[in-house]
Amino acid sequence: MDSAAAATTGGSHHTLAIGLFVGVVVVTLAITAWAGRRSRAAEDFYAGGRDFSPLQNGFAISGDYMSAASFLGVTGLIALYGYDGLLYTIGFLVAWLVVLMLVAELVRNCGRYTIGDVLAMRMRQRPVRAASGISSIVVTLFYLLAQMVGAGSLVSLLLGLDSGQARGWTIVGVGALMVVYVTVGGMKATTWIQIVKCVLLLSGTLLLCVLVVVRFHGDLGSLARSAASGSGFGDRYLSPGLKYGGSATNRLDFVSLGIALVLGTGGLPHILARFYTVPTARAARRSAMWAIGLVGSFYLMTILLGLGASALVGASAIKASNEAGNTAVPLLSEVLGGGSGSNGGAVLFALTSAVAFATILAVVAGLTLASSASFAHDLWARAFRHEDEEQPSEHQEVVVARIAAVVIGVVAIVLSLFAQRLNVAFLVGIAFAVAASANLPALLFNLFWRRFTTRGATWAIYGGLVPALVLVVFSPVVSGNAAAIFPGVDFHWFPLQNPGIVSVPCGFLFGWLGTVTSGRSADPDAYAELEVRALTGAGAV
């Protein structure tokens, strides 16, 4: 193809991409406007009216969970590091067993809108709501960073703009959209956007997997051998240790990440909030079962996509496009469609990128809603008020939640501008570590330990949250190497990139220590009421 034809194809490529992106935005805004007219009460804003079926909620949970970290980041890590990249796939999937067995049904019975509701059933409201609200906002901010960094990488690649300024404006645009989704549509709009996004993502991923299998004539052994060859590492690509091997530090990082991924889902505020959108605990459990099936199918397909990207695109080309591997899937789709400069490649590239963009928009909406609900419902309406103060009305609470969504959106945009060099799956791993360290210990102790006290709950949350944040700040993630947030300085002393192996035990340890040193004993009647409600649903909202 001559240069003029290539230029024409590239122009149509960008025009099609822009058209599809605009289409995604228009459809999601239309859903938001439609749902916004039907969201009047606080229950509509926070929980979508609690009238979604288990199947609908299962798709919405999957849409919330299968983020840009999964579609872009995990596939990129498998493409670059082979066997070691599978840790994310396994961890994200196994985590749902913890949610199904220990969290979903019990949280739905005991809570109303947030994690703080579950803790406040048997604890003093102000301290536990303050701790859970702060922790929830921190976790969702880390998760938001991953989605918005993914958006910057995706759009800059799609439009052929490799400048930091282009990525920055993309992050600002995504941040503005997520604020609109939450402030106008609330949970009802967010849920429908996530359902649509889940269908699009599964369909697009299945199409790419079929094309990869067809390209290798159904011979998965040939695919694996070609992936090993394209990785530049040979047979080492198919063996453990490429990323998390070679030294004791790397092996510890592997274990630390695994702990965070398996335990983190049970403490993610935006996932737990999804169980309040169904009418009963039985529906919450069935939602989790649907989610396991959908999420499991998706993560199995990411393995094929990662191998396909390494085999057909090559690790060197992926790193040249994005050093962290976040653009492996769009590049693979271009090759499967016929290669760079072909009409088929341009169409498939644009379609895949549009699906990824829809993925990002849906997830950031859910995250922003969860963090704004934690601020308005837990912090502003209860933790920041004396017990003898009059409670605000639900209307006032929702207004504050909408304002909080704007502020959180601005903070997420600013932080995302400094994290553009990091892999999005890696950023999510840090969010999982904080959730597993702070939220999960408090939830499990509250649900299953009769002696657990208010001091134990606050110590569990802060005792996991503070070490996790401190270790991340002084880790190689922030300083000390070329891929860090601040590459020009070095103040790290913690050798691991993920703090879970230290911070998760800290959360459980401080929860136990706070309880045994508490001056007040736990209220046995309050625990009995929580136990009956958790196990039977009697009295649940």
Coordinates of C-alpha atoms in Angstrom, one line a residue:
M1 CA 0.0 0.0 0.0
D2 CA 1.5 3.4 -1.0
S3 CA 1.8 6.3 1.5
A4 CA -1.2 8.1 0.2
A5 CA -3.5 5.1 0.6
A6 CA -2.0 4.4 4.0
A7 CA -2.7 8.0 5.0
T8 CA -6.3 7.7 3.8
T9 CA -6.8 4.5 5.7
G10 CA -5.3 6.0 8.8
G11 CA -7.7 9.0 8.5
S12 CA -10.7 6.8 8.2
H13 CA -9.4 4.7 11.0
H14 CA -9.4 7.7 13.3
T15 CA -12.7 9.0 12.0
L16 CA -14.4 5.6 12.7
A17 CA -12.8 5.5 16.1
I18 CA -14.0 8.9 17.0
G19 CA -17.5 8.1 15.7
L20 CA -17.7 4.9 17.8
F21 CA -16.4 6.7 20.9
V22 CA -19.0 9.4 20.4
G23 CA -21.7 6.7 20.0
V24 CA -20.7 5.0 23.3
V25 CA -20.9 8.4 25.0
V26 CA -24.3 9.2 23.5
V27 CA -25.8 5.9 24.4
T28 CA -24.5 6.0 28.0
L29 CA -25.7 9.6 28.4
A30 CA -29.2 8.6 27.1
I31 CA -29.3 5.8 29.6
T32 CA -28.3 8.3 32.3
A33 CA -31.0 10.8 31.3
W34 CA -33.7 8.0 31.2
A35 CA -32.7 6.6 34.6
G36 CA -32.4 10.1 36.1
R37 CA -36.0 10.8 35.6
R38 CA -36.9 7.7 37.5
S39 CA -34.5 8.3 40.4
R40 CA -36.1 10.4 43.1
A41 CA -35.6 8.8 46.5
A42 CA -32.3 8.1 48.3
E43 CA -33.0 4.4 47.7
D44 CA -33.1 5.0 43.9
F45 CA -29.8 7.0 44.0
Y46 CA -27.9 4.6 46.3
A47 CA -29.5 1.2 45.4
G48 CA -31.4 1.6 42.2
G49 CA -34.7 1.0 43.9
R50 CA -33.7 -2.6 44.9
D51 CA -35.7 -4.0 42.0
F52 CA -33.1 -5.6 39.8
S53 CA -33.3 -9.3 39.2
P54 CA -30.4 -11.7 40.1
L55 CA -29.5 -12.1 36.4
Q56 CA -29.5 -8.3 35.8
N57 CA -27.5 -7.7 38.9
G58 CA -25.1 -10.6 38.0
F59 CA -24.4 -8.9 34.6
A60 CA -24.0 -5.5 36.4
I61 CA -21.6 -6.9 39.0
S62 CA -19.6 -8.5 36.2
G63 CA -19.6 -5.2 34.4
D64 CA -18.4 -3.4 37.5
Y65 CA -15.7 -6.0 38.2
M66 CA -14.3 -6.6 34.6
S67 CA -12.6 -3.3 34.4
A68 CA -9.9 -1.7 32.2
A69 CA -7.4 -3.5 34.5
S70 CA -8.9 -6.8 33.3
F71 CA -9.4 -6.1 29.6
L72 CA -6.3 -4.0 29.0
G73 CA -3.9 -4.6 31.9
V74 CA -4.2 -8.3 32.6
T75 CA -4.0 -9.2 28.9
G76 CA -1.0 -6.9 28.6
L77 CA 0.8 -8.6 31.5
I78 CA 0.1 -12.1 30.1
A79 CA 1.4 -10.9 26.7
L80 CA 4.6 -9.6 28.3
Y81 CA 5.2 -12.1 31.1
G82 CA 3.4 -15.2 30.2
Y83 CA 2.8 -17.6 33.1
D84 CA 3.4 -14.9 35.8
G85 CA 0.7 -12.7 34.2
L86 CA -1.8 -15.5 34.9
L87 CA -1.6 -14.7 38.6
Y88 CA -4.0 -11.8 38.1
T89 CA -6.5 -13.9 36.2
I90 CA -6.5 -16.6 38.9
G91 CA -6.6 -14.1 41.8
F92 CA -9.5 -12.1 40.4
L93 CA -11.5 -15.3 39.8
V94 CA -10.8 -17.2 43.0
A95 CA -11.7 -14.0 45.0
W96 CA -15.3 -14.6 44.1
L97 CA -15.4 -17.7 46.2
V98 CA -14.7 -15.5 49.3
V99 CA -17.5 -13.1 48.3
L100 CA -20.0 -15.9 47.7
M101 CA -19.3 -17.9 50.8
L102 CA -18.6 -15.2 53.4
V103 CA -19.8 -11.8 52.3
A104 CA -22.6 -11.4 49.7
E105 CA -25.7 -12.7 51.5
L106 CA -24.7 -11.6 55.0
V107 CA -23.8 -8.0 53.8
R108 CA -27.1 -7.7 51.9
N109 CA -29.1 -8.7 55.1
C110 CA -27.2 -6.4 57.5
G111 CA -26.6 -3.3 55.5
R112 CA -28.5 -0.7 53.6
Y113 CA -26.2 1.2 51.3
T114 CA -22.6 1.0 52.5
I115 CA -20.0 -1.0 54.5
G116 CA -20.6 1.4 57.4
D117 CA -24.2 0.3 57.7
V118 CA -23.0 -3.3 58.4
L119 CA -20.6 -2.2 61.1
A120 CA -23.0 0.3 62.7
M121 CA -25.5 -2.4 63.4
R122 CA -23.7 -3.4 66.6
M123 CA -21.1 -0.7 67.0
R124 CA -21.1 3.0 68.0
Q125 CA -21.9 4.8 64.8
R126 CA -19.6 7.8 64.6
P127 CA -16.2 6.1 64.9
V128 CA -17.0 3.1 62.7
R129 CA -18.7 5.1 60.0
A130 CA -15.8 7.6 60.0
A131 CA -13.2 4.8 59.6
S132 CA -15.2 2.8 57.0
G133 CA -16.1 6.0 55.0
I134 CA -12.4 7.1 54.8
S135 CA -11.2 3.6 53.9
S136 CA -13.9 3.2 51.2
I137 CA -12.9 6.6 49.5
V138 CA -9.2 5.7 49.5
V139 CA -9.9 2.2 47.9
T140 CA -12.1 3.7 45.2
L141 CA -9.6 6.4 44.4
F142 CA -6.9 3.8 43.8
Y143 CA -9.3 1.9 41.6
L144 CA -10.3 5.1 39.7
L145 CA -6.6 5.8 39.0
A146 CA -6.4 2.5 37.1
Q147 CA -9.4 3.1 35.0
M148 CA -8.5 6.6 34.0
V149 CA -4.8 5.7 33.3
G150 CA -6.2 3.0 31.0
A151 CA -8.5 5.6 29.3
G152 CA -5.5 7.8 28.6
S153 CA -3.4 5.0 27.1
L154 CA -6.3 3.8 25.0
V155 CA -7.5 7.0 23.5
S156 CA -4.0 8.4 22.8
L157 CA -3.2 5.1 20.9
L158 CA -6.5 5.1 19.0
L159 CA -6.1 8.7 17.8
G160 CA -2.4 8.4 17.1
L161 CA -1.6 11.0 19.8
D162 CA 1.4 10.0 21.9
S163 CA 1.8 13.2 23.9
G164 CA 1.2 13.5 27.6
Q165 CA -1.1 16.4 26.9
A166 CA -3.5 14.2 24.8
R167 CA -3.6 11.6 27.6
G168 CA -4.3 14.3 30.1
W169 CA -7.2 15.7 28.2
T170 CA -8.6 12.2 27.8
I171 CA -8.4 11.7 31.6
V172 CA -10.2 15.0 32.1
G173 CA -13.0 14.0 29.7
V174 CA -13.5 10.6 31.3
G175 CA -13.6 12.3 34.7
A176 CA -16.3 14.8 33.6
L177 CA -18.4 12.0 32.1
M178 CA -18.3 9.9 35.3
V179 CA -19.4 12.9 37.3
V180 CA -22.4 13.3 35.0
Y181 CA -23.4 9.6 35.2
V182 CA -23.5 9.7 39.0
T183 CA -25.0 13.1 39.7
V184 CA -27.8 12.7 37.1
G185 CA -28.6 9.0 37.1
G186 CA -27.4 7.5 40.4
M187 CA -27.3 3.7 40.8
K188 CA -30.1 3.0 38.4
A189 CA -28.3 4.5 35.5
T190 CA -24.9 3.1 36.6
T191 CA -26.4 -0.4 36.8
W192 CA -27.9 -0.3 33.2
I193 CA -24.7 1.1 31.8
Q194 CA -22.8 -1.7 33.5
I195 CA -25.2 -4.3 32.0
V196 CA -24.8 -2.9 28.5
K197 CA -21.0 -2.7 29.0
C198 CA -20.8 -6.4 30.2
V199 CA -22.7 -7.6 27.1
L200 CA -20.4 -5.6 24.8
L201 CA -17.2 -6.7 26.6
L202 CA -18.1 -10.4 26.6
S203 CA -19.2 -10.2 22.9
G204 CA -16.0 -8.3 21.8
T205 CA -13.7 -10.6 23.8
L206 CA -15.4 -13.7 22.4
L207 CA -15.0 -12.4 18.8
L208 CA -11.3 -11.7 19.3
C209 CA -10.8 -15.2 20.9
V210 CA -12.5 -16.9 18.0
L211 CA -10.3 -15.0 15.5
V212 CA -7.1 -16.0 17.5
V213 CA -8.1 -19.6 17.5
V214 CA -9.0 -19.5 13.8
R215 CA -5.7 -17.9 13.0
F216 CA -3.9 -20.9 14.6
H217 CA -6.3 -23.4 13.1
G218 CA -7.5 -24.5 16.6
D219 CA -4.0 -25.6 17.6
L220 CA -3.5 -24.1 21.1
G221 CA -0.1 -25.7 21.3
S222 CA 1.0 -23.8 18.3
L223 CA -0.4 -20.6 19.8
A224 CA 1.6 -21.1 23.0
R225 CA 4.8 -21.8 21.1
S226 CA 4.3 -18.7 18.9
A227 CA 3.6 -16.6 22.0
A228 CA 6.8 -17.8 23.6
S229 CA 8.7 -16.9 20.5
G230 CA 7.1 -13.5 20.2
S231 CA 7.8 -12.7 23.8
G232 CA 11.6 -12.7 23.3
F233 CA 12.1 -15.0 26.3
G234 CA 11.6 -18.4 24.6
D235 CA 10.5 -21.2 26.9
R236 CA 10.9 -19.1 30.0
Y237 CA 7.7 -17.3 28.9
L238 CA 5.7 -20.5 29.6
S239 CA 7.3 -21.1 33.0
P240 CA 7.0 -19.4 36.4
G241 CA 9.4 -16.7 37.4
L242 CA 9.6 -14.3 34.5
K243 CA 8.2 -11.4 36.4
Y244 CA 8.0 -12.8 40.0
G245 CA 11.1 -14.9 40.1
G246 CA 14.9 -14.8 40.4
S247 CA 15.0 -13.3 43.9
A248 CA 13.4 -13.7 47.2
T249 CA 11.9 -10.2 46.9
N250 CA 10.2 -11.0 43.7
R251 CA 8.8 -14.2 45.1
L252 CA 7.5 -12.3 48.1
D253 CA 5.9 -9.8 45.8
F254 CA 4.1 -12.7 44.1
V255 CA 2.7 -14.0 47.4
S256 CA 1.8 -10.5 48.5
L257 CA -0.1 -9.8 45.2
G258 CA -1.9 -13.2 45.5
I259 CA -3.1 -12.4 49.0
A260 CA -4.4 -9.0 47.9
L261 CA -6.2 -10.3 44.9
V262 CA -7.9 -13.2 46.6
L263 CA -9.0 -11.3 49.7
G264 CA -9.5 -7.8 48.2
T265 CA -12.8 -8.3 46.3
G266 CA -14.7 -9.0 49.6
G267 CA -13.7 -5.5 50.8
L268 CA -14.3 -3.5 47.6
P269 CA -17.1 -0.9 48.3
H270 CA -18.4 -0.6 44.8
I271 CA -18.8 -4.4 44.5
L272 CA -20.5 -4.8 48.0
A273 CA -22.9 -1.9 47.1
R274 CA -24.1 -3.9 44.1
F275 CA -25.7 -6.5 46.5
Y276 CA -28.1 -3.8 47.8
T277 CA -29.7 -3.4 44.4
V278 CA -31.6 -6.7 44.7
P279 CA -34.7 -7.3 46.9
T280 CA -33.5 -10.2 49.0
A281 CA -30.4 -12.0 50.3
R282 CA -31.2 -15.0 48.2
A283 CA -31.2 -12.8 45.1
A284 CA -27.8 -11.4 46.2
R285 CA -26.4 -14.9 46.5
R286 CA -27.8 -15.8 43.0
S287 CA -26.3 -12.6 41.7
A288 CA -22.9 -13.7 42.9
M289 CA -23.3 -17.1 41.3
W290 CA -24.1 -15.4 37.9
A291 CA -21.1 -13.1 38.3
I292 CA -18.8 -16.1 39.0
G293 CA -19.9 -17.7 35.7
L294 CA -19.6 -14.5 33.6
V295 CA -16.3 -13.4 35.2
G296 CA -14.8 -16.9 34.9
S297 CA -15.6 -17.1 31.2
F298 CA -14.1 -13.6 30.6
Y299 CA -10.8 -14.4 32.5
L300 CA -10.4 -17.6 30.6
M301 CA -10.7 -15.6 27.4
T302 CA -8.0 -13.1 28.5
I303 CA -5.5 -15.9 28.6
L304 CA -6.1 -16.5 24.9
L305 CA -5.9 -12.8 24.1
G306 CA -2.6 -12.4 26.0
L307 CA -1.0 -15.4 24.2
G308 CA -2.4 -14.1 20.9
A309 CA -1.0 -10.6 21.5
S310 CA 2.5 -12.0 22.2
A311 CA 2.3 -14.4 19.2
L312 CA 0.9 -12.0 16.6
V313 CA 2.0 -8.5 17.8
G314 CA 5.2 -9.3 19.7
A315 CA 6.3 -8.1 23.1
S316 CA 8.7 -5.5 21.6
A317 CA 5.9 -3.8 19.6
I318 CA 3.6 -3.8 22.6
K319 CA 6.2 -2.2 24.8
A320 CA 7.0 0.4 22.1
S321 CA 3.3 1.4 22.1
N322 CA 2.9 1.3 25.9
E323 CA 5.7 0.2 28.2
A324 CA 3.2 -1.3 30.7
G325 CA 1.4 -3.3 28.1
N326 CA -1.9 -1.6 28.4
T327 CA -2.5 -1.4 24.6
A328 CA -1.9 -5.1 23.8
V329 CA -5.6 -5.9 23.1
P330 CA -6.2 -3.0 20.6
L331 CA -2.9 -3.9 18.8
L332 CA -4.0 -7.5 18.6
S333 CA -7.4 -6.6 17.2
E334 CA -5.7 -4.6 14.4
V335 CA -3.5 -7.5 13.4
L336 CA -6.5 -9.9 13.5
G337 CA -8.4 -7.6 11.2
G338 CA -5.7 -7.5 8.5
G339 CA -2.9 -5.5 9.9
S340 CA -2.0 -1.8 10.1
G341 CA -3.3 0.2 7.1
S342 CA -6.1 -2.3 6.2
N343 CA -9.7 -1.5 6.4
G344 CA -10.5 -4.6 8.4
G345 CA -7.7 -3.9 10.9
A346 CA -9.0 -0.3 11.3
V347 CA -12.6 -1.4 11.9
L348 CA -11.7 -4.2 14.5
F349 CA -9.2 -1.9 16.2
A350 CA -11.8 0.8 16.6
L351 CA -14.5 -1.6 17.7
T352 CA -12.2 -3.1 20.4
S353 CA -11.1 0.3 21.6
A354 CA -14.8 1.4 21.8
V355 CA -15.6 -1.6 23.9
A356 CA -12.7 -0.9 26.2
F357 CA -13.8 2.8 26.4
A358 CA -17.3 1.6 27.4
T359 CA -15.7 -0.6 30.0
I360 CA -13.8 2.3 31.5
L361 CA -16.9 4.6 31.6
A362 CA -19.1 1.9 33.3
V363 CA -16.5 1.1 36.0
V364 CA -15.6 4.7 36.9
A365 CA -19.4 5.4 37.3
G366 CA -19.7 2.6 39.8
L367 CA -16.6 3.7 41.7
T368 CA -17.6 7.3 41.9
L369 CA -21.0 6.4 43.1
A370 CA -19.6 4.1 45.9
S371 CA -17.2 6.8 47.1
S372 CA -19.7 9.6 47.1
A373 CA -22.2 7.4 48.9
S374 CA -19.6 6.7 51.6
F375 CA -18.9 10.4 52.1
A376 CA -22.6 11.5 52.2
H377 CA -24.2 8.5 54.0
D378 CA -21.4 7.6 56.4
L379 CA -19.2 10.7 56.9
W380 CA -21.4 13.8 56.4
A381 CA -24.8 12.5 57.6
R382 CA -23.5 10.5 60.6
A383 CA -19.8 10.6 61.5
F384 CA -19.5 14.4 61.3
R385 CA -22.5 14.9 63.6
H386 CA -23.0 14.6 67.3
E387 CA -25.4 11.9 68.4
D388 CA -27.9 14.5 69.7
E389 CA -27.9 16.4 66.4
E390 CA -30.8 16.1 64.1
Q391 CA -30.2 13.7 61.2
P392 CA -30.4 15.3 57.7
S393 CA -33.2 14.3 55.3
E394 CA -32.6 11.8 52.6
H395 CA -32.9 14.5 50.0
Q396 CA -30.2 16.6 51.7
E397 CA -28.0 13.4 51.8
V398 CA -28.4 12.8 48.1
V399 CA -27.5 16.4 47.3
V400 CA -24.3 16.1 49.3
A401 CA -23.5 12.8 47.5
R402 CA -23.8 14.5 44.1
I403 CA -21.5 17.3 45.2
A404 CA -19.1 14.8 46.6
A405 CA -19.1 13.0 43.2
V406 CA -17.8 16.2 41.6
V407 CA -15.0 16.7 44.2
I408 CA -13.9 13.0 44.0
G409 CA -13.9 13.2 40.2
V410 CA -11.6 16.3 40.3
V411 CA -9.2 14.5 42.8
A412 CA -9.1 11.4 40.7
I413 CA -8.3 13.4 37.6
V414 CA -5.4 15.2 39.3
L415 CA -3.9 12.0 40.7
S416 CA -4.3 10.1 37.4
L417 CA -2.2 12.7 35.6
F418 CA 0.8 11.5 37.8
A419 CA 0.3 7.8 37.3
Q420 CA 0.3 7.4 33.5
R421 CA 3.4 5.2 33.3
L422 CA 1.9 2.4 35.5
N423 CA 0.2 -0.8 34.4
V424 CA -3.5 -0.5 35.1
A425 CA -3.8 -4.1 36.5
F426 CA -0.9 -3.3 38.8
L427 CA -2.8 -0.2 40.1
V428 CA -5.9 -2.3 40.8
G429 CA -3.7 -4.7 42.7
I430 CA -2.8 -1.9 45.1
A431 CA -6.5 -1.0 45.5
F432 CA -7.3 -4.7 46.3
A433 CA -4.5 -4.7 48.9
V434 CA -6.0 -1.7 50.7
A435 CA -9.5 -3.2 50.6
A436 CA -8.2 -6.6 51.9
S437 CA -6.2 -4.8 54.6
A438 CA -8.8 -2.4 55.9
N439 CA -12.3 -3.4 55.0
L440 CA -12.3 -7.2 55.0
P441 CA -10.9 -7.7 58.5
A442 CA -13.5 -5.4 60.0
L443 CA -16.3 -7.0 58.1
L444 CA -15.4 -10.6 58.9
F445 CA -14.8 -9.9 62.6
N446 CA -18.1 -8.0 62.8
L447 CA -20.0 -10.8 61.2
F448 CA -18.4 -13.8 62.9
W449 CA -16.8 -12.7 66.2
R450 CA -19.1 -12.2 69.2
R451 CA -16.6 -10.3 71.3
F452 CA -15.7 -7.8 68.5
T453 CA -16.0 -4.1 69.7
T454 CA -16.1 -0.6 68.3
R455 CA -12.4 -0.1 69.2
G456 CA -11.6 -3.4 67.4
A457 CA -13.5 -2.2 64.3
T458 CA -11.7 1.1 64.1
W459 CA -8.3 -0.4 64.8
A460 CA -8.9 -3.1 62.2
I461 CA -9.7 -0.5 59.5
Y462 CA -7.0 2.1 60.4
G463 CA -4.5 -0.7 61.3
G464 CA -4.8 -2.1 57.8
L465 CA -5.3 1.2 55.9
V466 CA -2.4 3.2 57.3
P467 CA 0.3 0.5 56.8
A468 CA -0.9 -0.2 53.3
L469 CA -0.7 3.5 52.3
V470 CA 2.7 4.0 54.0
L471 CA 4.2 0.9 52.4
V472 CA 2.9 2.0 49.0
V473 CA 4.3 5.5 49.4
F474 CA 7.8 4.1 50.3
S475 CA 7.7 1.3 47.7
P476 CA 9.2 1.1 44.2
V477 CA 5.8 2.1 42.8
V478 CA 6.3 5.7 43.8
S479 CA 10.1 6.3 43.5
G480 CA 13.4 4.6 42.8
N481 CA 13.0 3.4 39.2
A482 CA 12.1 4.6 35.7
A483 CA 8.6 3.2 35.8
A484 CA 7.7 4.9 39.2
I485 CA 5.3 7.8 39.6
F486 CA 8.3 10.0 40.5
P487 CA 11.2 8.5 38.6
G488 CA 13.7 11.2 39.3
V489 CA 13.9 10.6 43.0
D490 CA 14.4 7.6 45.3
F491 CA 13.0 7.5 48.8
H492 CA 11.7 4.0 48.8
W493 CA 12.8 1.5 51.6
F494 CA 10.0 -1.1 51.3
P495 CA 11.2 -3.5 48.6
L496 CA 7.8 -5.0 47.5
Q497 CA 5.5 -3.4 45.0
N498 CA 2.3 -4.7 46.7
P499 CA 1.9 -4.3 50.5
G500 CA -0.6 -7.1 51.0
I501 CA 1.7 -9.6 52.7
V502 CA 2.3 -7.1 55.5
S503 CA -0.8 -4.9 55.6
V504 CA -3.5 -7.6 55.5
P505 CA -2.1 -9.4 58.6
C506 CA -1.8 -5.9 60.2
G507 CA -5.6 -5.3 59.7
F508 CA -6.5 -8.6 61.4
L509 CA -3.9 -8.2 64.2
F510 CA -5.0 -4.6 65.1
G511 CA -8.7 -5.7 65.0
W512 CA -7.9 -8.4 67.5
L513 CA -5.7 -6.2 69.6
G514 CA -8.2 -3.3 69.7
T515 CA -10.9 -5.8 70.9
V516 CA -9.0 -7.4 73.7
T517 CA -7.7 -4.1 75.0
S518 CA -11.1 -2.4 74.8
G519 CA -12.6 -0.9 77.9
R520 CA -16.1 -1.8 76.8
S521 CA -17.4 -5.2 76.2
A522 CA -19.4 -6.1 73.1
D523 CA -23.1 -6.0 73.4
P524 CA -24.3 -9.6 73.3
D525 CA -27.9 -8.6 72.4
A526 CA -26.7 -6.5 69.4
Y527 CA -24.6 -9.4 68.1
A528 CA -27.5 -11.8 68.5
E529 CA -29.7 -9.4 66.5
L530 CA -27.0 -9.1 63.8
E531 CA -26.5 -12.9 63.7
V532 CA -30.2 -13.6 63.2
R533 CA -30.6 -10.9 60.6
A534 CA -27.5 -11.9 58.7
L535 CA -28.4 -15.6 58.6
T536 CA -32.2 -15.3 58.1
G537 CA -32.8 -11.9 56.6
A538 CA -35.4 -11.0 59.3
G539 CA -35.6 -7.3 59.6
A540 CA -33.4 -6.6 56.5
V541 CA -34.2 -3.5 54.5

